Structures are given as C-alpha cells and as structure tokens.
Tab-separated table of C-alpha atoms (C1' of nucleotides) in Angstrom:
chain	number	residue	atom	x	y	z
A	1	UNK	CA	5.655	2.123	-27.861
A	2	UNK	CA	5.124	0.005	-29.783
A	3	UNK	CA	2.199	-2.587	-30.036
A	4	UNK	CA	4.260	-5.287	-29.661
A	5	UNK	CA	4.681	-4.924	-25.421
A	6	UNK	CA	4.806	-8.152	-23.875
A	7	UNK	CA	2.361	-5.797	-21.735
A	8	UNK	CA	0.210	-4.741	-24.570
A	9	UNK	CA	-0.390	-8.331	-25.292
A	10	UNK	CA	-1.124	-9.382	-22.132
A	11	UNK	CA	-3.960	-7.280	-22.337
A	12	UNK	CA	-5.284	-8.015	-25.991
A	13	UNK	CA	-5.025	-11.588	-24.987
A	14	UNK	CA	-6.977	-11.358	-21.749
A	15	UNK	CA	-9.924	-8.983	-24.272
A	16	UNK	CA	-9.641	-6.221	-22.895
A	17	UNK	CA	-9.360	-2.293	-24.811
A	18	UNK	CA	-6.381	-0.352	-26.150
A	19	UNK	CA	-8.118	2.609	-24.587
A	20	UNK	CA	-5.969	5.716	-24.978
A	21	UNK	CA	-6.001	5.713	-21.655
A	22	UNK	CA	-4.986	2.875	-20.825
A	23	UNK	CA	-2.239	3.305	-23.026
A	24	UNK	CA	-1.197	5.850	-22.177
A	25	UNK	CA	-0.772	5.276	-18.637
A	26	UNK	CA	1.523	1.902	-19.214
A	27	UNK	CA	4.143	4.427	-21.370
A	28	UNK	CA	4.185	6.454	-18.376
A	29	UNK	CA	4.706	2.899	-16.706
A	30	UNK	CA	7.626	2.904	-19.093
A	31	UNK	CA	9.140	6.100	-18.640
A	32	UNK	CA	9.775	5.391	-15.409
A	33	UNK	CA	10.260	1.907	-15.279
A	34	UNK	CA	7.739	0.991	-12.775
A	35	UNK	CA	8.354	2.696	-10.013
A	36	UNK	CA	5.824	5.040	-9.631
A	37	UNK	CA	3.252	6.409	-7.314
A	38	UNK	CA	-0.601	7.131	-7.927
A	39	UNK	CA	0.056	10.568	-8.184
A	40	UNK	CA	2.759	10.852	-10.508
A	41	UNK	CA	1.475	8.994	-12.631
A	42	UNK	CA	-2.108	10.916	-12.105
A	43	UNK	CA	-0.047	14.227	-13.100
A	44	UNK	CA	2.518	12.887	-15.724
A	45	UNK	CA	-1.161	11.082	-17.844
A	46	UNK	CA	-2.495	15.095	-17.010
A	47	UNK	CA	0.925	16.811	-18.837
A	48	UNK	CA	0.332	13.873	-21.882
A	49	UNK	CA	-3.209	14.095	-21.971
A	50	UNK	CA	-5.387	16.018	-20.432
A	51	UNK	CA	-8.512	14.280	-20.619
A	52	UNK	CA	-7.474	11.323	-19.662
A	53	UNK	CA	-10.090	11.081	-16.534
A	54	UNK	CA	-8.906	10.410	-13.052
A	55	UNK	CA	-10.558	7.640	-12.304
A	56	UNK	CA	-10.004	6.327	-15.186
A	57	UNK	CA	-6.138	5.264	-14.193
A	58	UNK	CA	-6.966	4.134	-10.888
A	59	UNK	CA	-9.548	1.924	-12.824
A	60	UNK	CA	-6.226	1.103	-15.296
A	61	UNK	CA	-4.345	0.342	-12.431
A	62	UNK	CA	-6.634	-1.441	-10.309
A	63	UNK	CA	-6.539	-3.837	-13.966
A	64	UNK	CA	-2.665	-3.843	-14.509
A	65	UNK	CA	-2.341	-5.353	-11.042
A	66	UNK	CA	-4.392	-8.044	-10.764
A	67	UNK	CA	-2.756	-9.120	-15.129
A	68	UNK	CA	0.037	-9.410	-12.870
A	69	UNK	CA	1.118	-6.140	-15.163
A	70	UNK	CA	2.414	-4.139	-12.358
A	71	UNK	CA	2.807	-4.392	-7.824
A	72	UNK	CA	1.349	-2.033	-4.996
A	73	UNK	CA	4.422	-2.214	-2.979
A	74	UNK	CA	5.018	0.349	0.155
A	75	UNK	CA	8.676	2.477	-0.166
A	76	UNK	CA	7.437	5.938	0.648
A	77	UNK	CA	7.150	6.723	4.221
A	78	UNK	CA	3.578	7.747	2.913
A	79	UNK	CA	0.697	5.393	2.610
A	80	UNK	CA	0.449	5.318	-0.750
A	81	UNK	CA	1.338	3.023	-2.942
A	82	UNK	CA	4.398	2.601	-5.864
A	83	UNK	CA	3.833	0.687	-8.728
A	84	UNK	CA	6.751	-1.826	-9.162
A	85	UNK	CA	6.420	-3.628	-12.724
A	86	UNK	CA	6.483	-7.157	-12.576
A	87	UNK	CA	8.680	-7.685	-15.577
A	88	UNK	CA	7.725	-11.990	-16.824
A	89	UNK	CA	5.793	-11.812	-13.957
A	90	UNK	CA	8.390	-11.222	-11.468
A	91	UNK	CA	10.192	-8.051	-9.297
A	92	UNK	CA	12.768	-8.109	-6.734
A	93	UNK	CA	14.762	-5.578	-5.202
A	94	UNK	CA	16.680	-3.761	-2.368
A	95	UNK	CA	15.347	-0.276	-0.356
A	96	UNK	CA	17.747	1.772	1.506
A	97	UNK	CA	15.801	2.568	4.619
A	98	UNK	CA	17.017	5.713	4.963
A	99	UNK	CA	16.613	7.348	1.604
A	100	UNK	CA	13.801	5.174	-0.236
A	101	UNK	CA	17.068	4.568	-3.078
A	102	UNK	CA	16.281	1.093	-4.180
A	103	UNK	CA	18.179	-1.406	-6.386
A	104	UNK	CA	17.241	-3.525	-8.157
A	105	UNK	CA	18.112	-6.248	-9.691
A	106	UNK	CA	17.343	-9.979	-11.713
A	107	UNK	CA	18.924	-13.470	-10.583
A	108	UNK	CA	16.850	-14.129	-7.217
A	109	UNK	CA	17.210	-18.643	-7.952
A	110	UNK	CA	14.046	-19.024	-6.603
A	111	UNK	CA	12.836	-21.468	-9.251
A	112	UNK	CA	13.785	-24.363	-6.805
A	113	UNK	CA	11.409	-23.382	-3.705
A	114	UNK	CA	9.065	-21.865	-6.462
A	115	UNK	CA	8.662	-25.788	-7.673
A	116	UNK	CA	8.587	-26.420	-3.444
A	117	UNK	CA	6.003	-24.400	-2.570
A	118	UNK	CA	3.532	-24.862	-5.182
A	119	UNK	CA	4.535	-29.061	-4.852
A	120	UNK	CA	3.329	-28.616	-1.294
A	121	UNK	CA	0.331	-25.709	-1.807
A	122	UNK	CA	-1.054	-26.237	-4.484
A	123	UNK	CA	-1.254	-23.398	-5.362
A	124	UNK	CA	-0.198	-22.818	-9.408
A	125	UNK	CA	2.175	-20.069	-8.826
A	126	UNK	CA	2.774	-16.211	-11.346
A	127	UNK	CA	4.578	-14.693	-9.850
A	128	UNK	CA	6.557	-13.690	-7.024
A	129	UNK	CA	8.406	-9.096	-5.418
A	130	UNK	CA	11.513	-10.333	-3.308
A	131	UNK	CA	12.828	-7.262	-1.528
A	132	UNK	CA	15.513	-6.683	0.699
A	133	UNK	CA	15.758	-3.879	3.157
A	134	UNK	CA	18.779	-2.417	4.686
A	135	UNK	CA	21.023	0.857	4.717
A	136	UNK	CA	22.920	2.100	1.463
A	137	UNK	CA	26.576	2.863	1.593
A	138	UNK	CA	26.239	6.288	0.930
A	139	UNK	CA	23.327	6.761	4.068
A	140	UNK	CA	25.858	4.560	6.529
A	141	UNK	CA	29.183	6.825	5.262
A	142	UNK	CA	26.845	9.871	5.580
A	143	UNK	CA	24.390	9.564	8.676
A	144	UNK	CA	26.026	9.873	11.941
A	145	UNK	CA	23.867	13.106	11.612
A	146	UNK	CA	22.122	11.980	14.222
B	1	UNK	CA	0.906	-9.466	25.614
B	2	UNK	CA	4.854	-10.346	28.361
B	3	UNK	CA	5.949	-7.175	28.716
B	4	UNK	CA	9.327	-9.729	27.278
B	5	UNK	CA	8.006	-10.197	24.147
B	6	UNK	CA	10.418	-8.687	21.598
B	7	UNK	CA	8.392	-6.233	19.562
B	8	UNK	CA	8.518	-4.873	22.749
B	9	UNK	CA	12.202	-5.634	22.987
B	10	UNK	CA	13.028	-3.394	19.798
B	11	UNK	CA	10.007	0.098	21.253
B	12	UNK	CA	12.221	0.919	24.068
B	13	UNK	CA	16.129	-0.129	22.626
B	14	UNK	CA	15.445	2.338	20.313
B	15	UNK	CA	13.940	4.216	23.145
B	16	UNK	CA	10.217	4.634	23.160
B	17	UNK	CA	7.936	4.522	25.654
B	18	UNK	CA	5.162	1.782	25.606
B	19	UNK	CA	2.325	3.859	26.027
B	20	UNK	CA	-1.105	2.203	26.348
B	21	UNK	CA	-1.691	3.182	22.543
B	22	UNK	CA	1.783	1.269	21.562
B	23	UNK	CA	0.746	-1.656	23.297
B	24	UNK	CA	-2.093	-1.910	22.782
B	25	UNK	CA	-2.031	-2.308	18.927
B	26	UNK	CA	0.527	-4.111	19.311
B	27	UNK	CA	-1.492	-6.808	20.496
B	28	UNK	CA	-4.327	-6.761	18.230
B	29	UNK	CA	-0.890	-7.263	15.246
B	30	UNK	CA	-0.121	-10.326	17.253
B	31	UNK	CA	-3.604	-11.962	18.385
B	32	UNK	CA	-3.821	-11.529	14.411
B	33	UNK	CA	-1.303	-13.038	13.107
B	34	UNK	CA	-0.042	-10.569	11.727
B	35	UNK	CA	-1.898	-9.857	8.227
B	36	UNK	CA	-4.371	-6.724	9.399
B	37	UNK	CA	-5.589	-3.814	7.877
B	38	UNK	CA	-5.662	-0.060	9.283
B	39	UNK	CA	-9.537	-0.050	9.808
B	40	UNK	CA	-9.170	-3.607	11.005
B	41	UNK	CA	-6.400	-2.216	13.298
B	42	UNK	CA	-8.232	0.673	14.182
B	43	UNK	CA	-11.992	-1.425	14.938
B	44	UNK	CA	-9.955	-3.560	17.350
B	45	UNK	CA	-8.082	-1.209	19.125
B	46	UNK	CA	-11.747	0.695	19.245
B	47	UNK	CA	-12.758	-2.265	20.583
B	48	UNK	CA	-10.217	-3.568	23.042
B	49	UNK	CA	-10.310	0.791	24.285
B	50	UNK	CA	-12.112	3.234	22.757
B	51	UNK	CA	-10.379	6.232	24.601
B	52	UNK	CA	-7.260	5.108	21.548
B	53	UNK	CA	-8.085	7.853	19.325
B	54	UNK	CA	-7.356	7.277	15.980
B	55	UNK	CA	-4.781	9.357	15.671
B	56	UNK	CA	-2.782	7.365	18.187
B	57	UNK	CA	-2.905	4.012	15.906
B	58	UNK	CA	-1.623	5.465	12.786
B	59	UNK	CA	1.175	6.805	14.445
B	60	UNK	CA	2.089	3.487	15.410
B	61	UNK	CA	1.367	1.327	12.552
B	62	UNK	CA	4.221	4.753	11.384
B	63	UNK	CA	6.532	3.823	14.073
B	64	UNK	CA	5.982	0.029	14.319
B	65	UNK	CA	6.533	0.615	10.065
B	66	UNK	CA	10.097	2.221	10.644
B	67	UNK	CA	11.746	0.373	13.385
B	68	UNK	CA	10.971	-3.259	10.856
B	69	UNK	CA	8.501	-4.602	13.069
B	70	UNK	CA	5.991	-4.477	10.639
B	71	UNK	CA	5.008	-3.648	7.285
B	72	UNK	CA	1.930	-2.861	5.025
B	73	UNK	CA	2.110	-4.842	1.982
B	74	UNK	CA	-0.485	-5.358	-0.851
B	75	UNK	CA	-2.638	-7.390	-1.246
B	76	UNK	CA	-6.378	-7.191	-0.613
B	77	UNK	CA	-7.939	-5.169	-4.223
B	78	UNK	CA	-8.440	-1.925	-1.981
B	79	UNK	CA	-5.649	0.257	-2.322
B	80	UNK	CA	-5.289	0.167	1.010
B	81	UNK	CA	-2.684	-2.073	2.992
B	82	UNK	CA	-3.138	-5.498	4.478
B	83	UNK	CA	0.683	-4.336	7.362
B	84	UNK	CA	2.376	-8.051	8.497
B	85	UNK	CA	4.679	-9.089	11.249
B	86	UNK	CA	8.226	-8.826	10.240
B	87	UNK	CA	9.089	-12.013	13.017
B	88	UNK	CA	12.845	-12.017	12.938
B	89	UNK	CA	13.347	-9.275	10.427
B	90	UNK	CA	11.470	-11.282	6.786
B	91	UNK	CA	8.161	-13.099	5.646
B	92	UNK	CA	7.118	-15.180	3.769
B	93	UNK	CA	3.496	-15.548	2.579
B	94	UNK	CA	1.829	-16.875	-0.566
B	95	UNK	CA	-1.514	-14.797	-1.934
B	96	UNK	CA	-4.057	-16.552	-4.025
B	97	UNK	CA	-4.774	-13.130	-6.427
B	98	UNK	CA	-8.448	-15.312	-6.612
B	99	UNK	CA	-9.902	-15.405	-2.899
B	100	UNK	CA	-6.444	-13.609	-1.240
B	101	UNK	CA	-5.849	-15.932	1.531
B	102	UNK	CA	-2.348	-16.669	2.582
B	103	UNK	CA	-0.448	-19.745	3.328
B	104	UNK	CA	2.737	-18.547	5.300
B	105	UNK	CA	5.822	-19.851	4.763
B	106	UNK	CA	9.018	-19.877	7.232
B	107	UNK	CA	11.980	-21.646	4.883
B	108	UNK	CA	13.224	-18.666	2.314
B	109	UNK	CA	16.507	-19.895	1.212
B	110	UNK	CA	18.382	-16.119	1.142
B	111	UNK	CA	21.330	-16.437	3.324
B	112	UNK	CA	23.510	-16.903	-0.160
B	113	UNK	CA	21.643	-14.038	-2.283
B	114	UNK	CA	21.417	-11.110	0.890
B	115	UNK	CA	24.978	-11.877	1.544
B	116	UNK	CA	25.816	-11.279	-2.469
B	117	UNK	CA	23.796	-8.258	-2.347
B	118	UNK	CA	24.812	-7.084	1.346
B	119	UNK	CA	29.047	-7.381	-1.014
B	120	UNK	CA	28.000	-5.854	-4.641
B	121	UNK	CA	25.620	-2.989	-3.863
B	122	UNK	CA	27.032	-2.236	-0.759
B	123	UNK	CA	24.190	-2.226	1.167
B	124	UNK	CA	23.781	-3.047	4.878
B	125	UNK	CA	20.500	-5.575	5.020
B	126	UNK	CA	17.912	-5.835	7.896
B	127	UNK	CA	15.404	-8.027	6.402
B	128	UNK	CA	13.472	-8.636	2.885
B	129	UNK	CA	9.985	-9.589	2.170
B	130	UNK	CA	8.673	-12.312	-0.287
B	131	UNK	CA	5.564	-12.633	-1.883
B	132	UNK	CA	4.661	-15.649	-4.038
B	133	UNK	CA	0.993	-14.621	-6.347
B	134	UNK	CA	-0.735	-17.437	-7.802
B	135	UNK	CA	-3.617	-19.910	-7.862
B	136	UNK	CA	-4.600	-22.050	-4.905
B	137	UNK	CA	-6.509	-25.193	-5.297
B	138	UNK	CA	-9.475	-24.544	-4.474
B	139	UNK	CA	-9.858	-21.535	-6.648
B	140	UNK	CA	-8.697	-23.634	-9.901
B	141	UNK	CA	-11.005	-26.814	-8.671
B	142	UNK	CA	-14.136	-25.029	-7.658
B	143	UNK	CA	-12.913	-21.370	-9.968
B	144	UNK	CA	-14.651	-21.702	-12.789
B	145	UNK	CA	-17.453	-20.030	-12.474
B	146	UNK	CA	-16.708	-17.106	-14.794
C	1	DA	C1'	9.687	17.271	36.438
C	2	DT	C1'	10.522	16.077	32.525
C	3	DT	C1'	9.182	15.674	27.606
C	4	DT	C1'	6.941	12.672	24.739
C	5	DA	C1'	2.892	10.622	23.045
C	6	DT	C1'	-1.818	11.378	23.645
C	7	DG	C1'	-6.823	13.008	22.045
C	8	DC	C1'	-9.772	15.103	19.543
C	9	DA	C1'	-11.690	17.551	15.692
C	10	DA	C1'	-10.938	19.079	11.346
C	11	DA	C1'	-8.557	19.486	6.998
C	12	DA	C1'	-6.451	17.122	3.154
C	13	DC	C1'	-5.476	13.824	0.260
C	14	DT	C1'	-6.908	9.124	-2.188
C	15	DT	C1'	-10.129	7.210	-4.001
C	16	DT	C1'	-14.307	4.920	-5.971
C	17	DT	C1'	-18.814	4.976	-7.289
C	18	DG	C1'	-23.040	6.418	-11.086
C	19	DC	C1'	-23.950	8.230	-15.088
C	20	DA	C1'	-24.611	9.124	-19.377
C	21	DT	C1'	-21.658	8.858	-23.505
C	22	DG	C1'	-17.856	8.015	-25.965
C	23	DG	C1'	-14.993	4.853	-28.816
C	24	DG	C1'	-12.606	0.470	-29.854
C	25	DA	C1'	-13.171	-3.728	-32.390
D	1	DT	C1'	-23.399	-1.449	-35.123
D	2	DC	C1'	-22.538	-3.104	-30.771
D	3	DC	C1'	-21.122	-2.188	-26.022
D	4	DC	C1'	-16.880	-1.875	-22.682
D	5	DA	C1'	-14.436	1.529	-21.494
D	6	DT	C1'	-15.061	6.713	-20.808
D	7	DG	C1'	-14.836	10.879	-17.918
D	8	DC	C1'	-17.296	14.535	-15.344
D	9	DA	C1'	-18.517	15.595	-10.252
D	10	DA	C1'	-19.931	14.045	-5.928
D	11	DA	C1'	-19.154	10.870	-1.939
D	12	DA	C1'	-16.677	7.835	0.286
D	13	DG	C1'	-12.927	6.826	3.038
D	14	DT	C1'	-8.204	7.077	5.055
D	15	DT	C1'	-4.156	10.147	7.165
D	16	DT	C1'	-2.104	13.516	8.486
D	17	DT	C1'	-2.297	17.980	11.122
D	18	DG	C1'	-1.946	21.406	16.154
D	19	DC	C1'	-2.749	21.954	19.864
D	20	DA	C1'	-3.608	22.012	23.829
D	21	DT	C1'	-3.234	17.679	28.192
D	22	DA	C1'	-2.355	13.299	29.640
D	23	DA	C1'	0.525	10.046	30.507
D	24	DA	C1'	5.313	6.870	30.275
D	25	DT	C1'	10.184	7.634	32.340
DNA sequence: ATTTATGCAAAACTTTTGCATGGGA
DNA sequence: TCCCATGCAAAAGTTTTGCATAAAT
C-alpha cells in the first residue's frame, strides 16, 4: 500500500493523521476490492494487527464514509452493511437478489443528470451510487427448485 | 389504505397473508413516504397498535425487502438503515451529506443502461436504486460555521 | 381445518461511549 | 511537545430465535 493512494491523499488533505488503524482498514478495503462487511473488516484487521481495537475500526469506517471514500450499502440479507469503495466518488453494481453475487461496471452516463440536478436543486453533487437488482444467469438456469 | 395498493397486490400474488402486522407496517411506510428507520417504524407501529410485536415488524421489513417493496439504505450517520419505498421497482434521491435531508426525483433515464446490462451480463434486472451525494444550497450558505 | 404468522422474552450481535494513554505531526 | 486518535471494556442499542398460540385463508 503506497502512500500515493488517492484515499491516503484524502485523509492527509482533510488533516487527519495516518494511523495504524486507518492504514490497516484501508489496506483491508483495497485488498477486498471494497465489497466487505464490518464483521469481515473487523476480522481481517484483527488478523493483521491484533493490537488494533474494535472501536477504532468502527471509528475509521465512519470517518471514511464521511470522507466519501466508502459507502455502506445493504447487500447480504443480514442487517449489517457492506462497504463499497467509492473510486472517484462513484460506484455502480448489479446485485443478484438470489445469490447476492455482484457485478461492477464503470460507465453510467450520469453526467447530464448530475448537471440537471445541480441546476434544479441547487445541490453541489460530489458522488453517487447506482445499484441494479436482478437475477443472474446462473440463478435463472439452476434456480428452478422452488 | 385500500387493498388495491400495488404493494398489497405483491403480497397476495406471492402467497403471503394479509396480517395486521404487515398491513400496519405498510401503512406506516406509506404515511412516511418511505424514508424511515427501523426504530421509527417500530415506534409508529407501537403507537398505532401496541399488540404488534417487535419481531413481527422486523420480519415484515425483511419480507418487504425480499419482495422488492422497500430497500434499506444507509443515510443517517448511525448504522441503522433507512427504508425507502421502491415505487415500481426503482428509487432515486439526492442526499445532503451535511444535514441528511433528501430530495427525491423521478426520471433517471436508465432504460438504455438497463438494457445494456441485461444483454452484457445476462442478468434479468427488476429494479434499481440511484443515490447522489452532495451539499444542499442551505448547507452551503449557512454552513460556514466550521 | 390448516397452516402460516404472531407475540413474547431472552439471547445474540453490533455499535457506541468515556476516559486514561500512546503515537503522529 | 502537543493534541488527535487509540485501546479497552462496559453500556447501549438493534436484530434474531424458539416456541406455544392466534388468526388468516
């Protein structure tokens, strides 16, 4: 994990210290490509550095959310959120409602809509999350066992 | 709340019973226009009909989520989800990251993208959630008190 | 009549807090 | 050196379960 990471830049720019807890959580998030529950972050951090406390992990996840680095989203059927990395302020995926697998995609073509909303609502928009729900090919084929 | 509600149709069609717990939760969701936390649903249901148990409210929220009637989303800074009504399978809003106010909007122009994703990924898409994050006009004007 | 769904109350988790101490800048 | 951020451990919430009973169909 190099200190050139744009996320580390965000932290520094906002005046936050680069602590072990924060760097470790960031490392875990990047290693998982950003689809991970708090419980899993907790477990991974514990494994990498048992000296880091539970509370710091939660405080870090909250900070990263505030900074727009990650975004909690509901994916698994449990009530605990899954955090997705907001690369460049946005994130897009398709979730299979059967098997919970997800497919990320990049181009969303929302520039026009973003501009319209900024003009209409007067909100300075900094990012977005776009989720599609559906049933993937595998679940449609294999999933006839009702 | 008439039994003509499309949400009630969904329940019936899927073979679920129209119980007091379900109808009351649905009533609360509709009255709040669908931006409401579990704690608030709990409180409102309790107020309307104290005989309805906590567990049934959670079971109902989970069922409605499965049926695509609502979708939990993380808006408040607390980790508890806010449920949004998925009218017709989709929902769009802009959230102010400062004051947490939200602005809903209808047209998202995602038909083309939906079609492309179905073709490319082989996923049968049934709905979507589109969230924008930003700072609203009020918070930009009044929010200089840092 | 048949089940499905419920209420209850306890158990199981998850997240948050307060405070003395340590580690970045 | 200074003060932000941490670890700890307990408290505070929130969600889930198991099971006998009620109530939809």
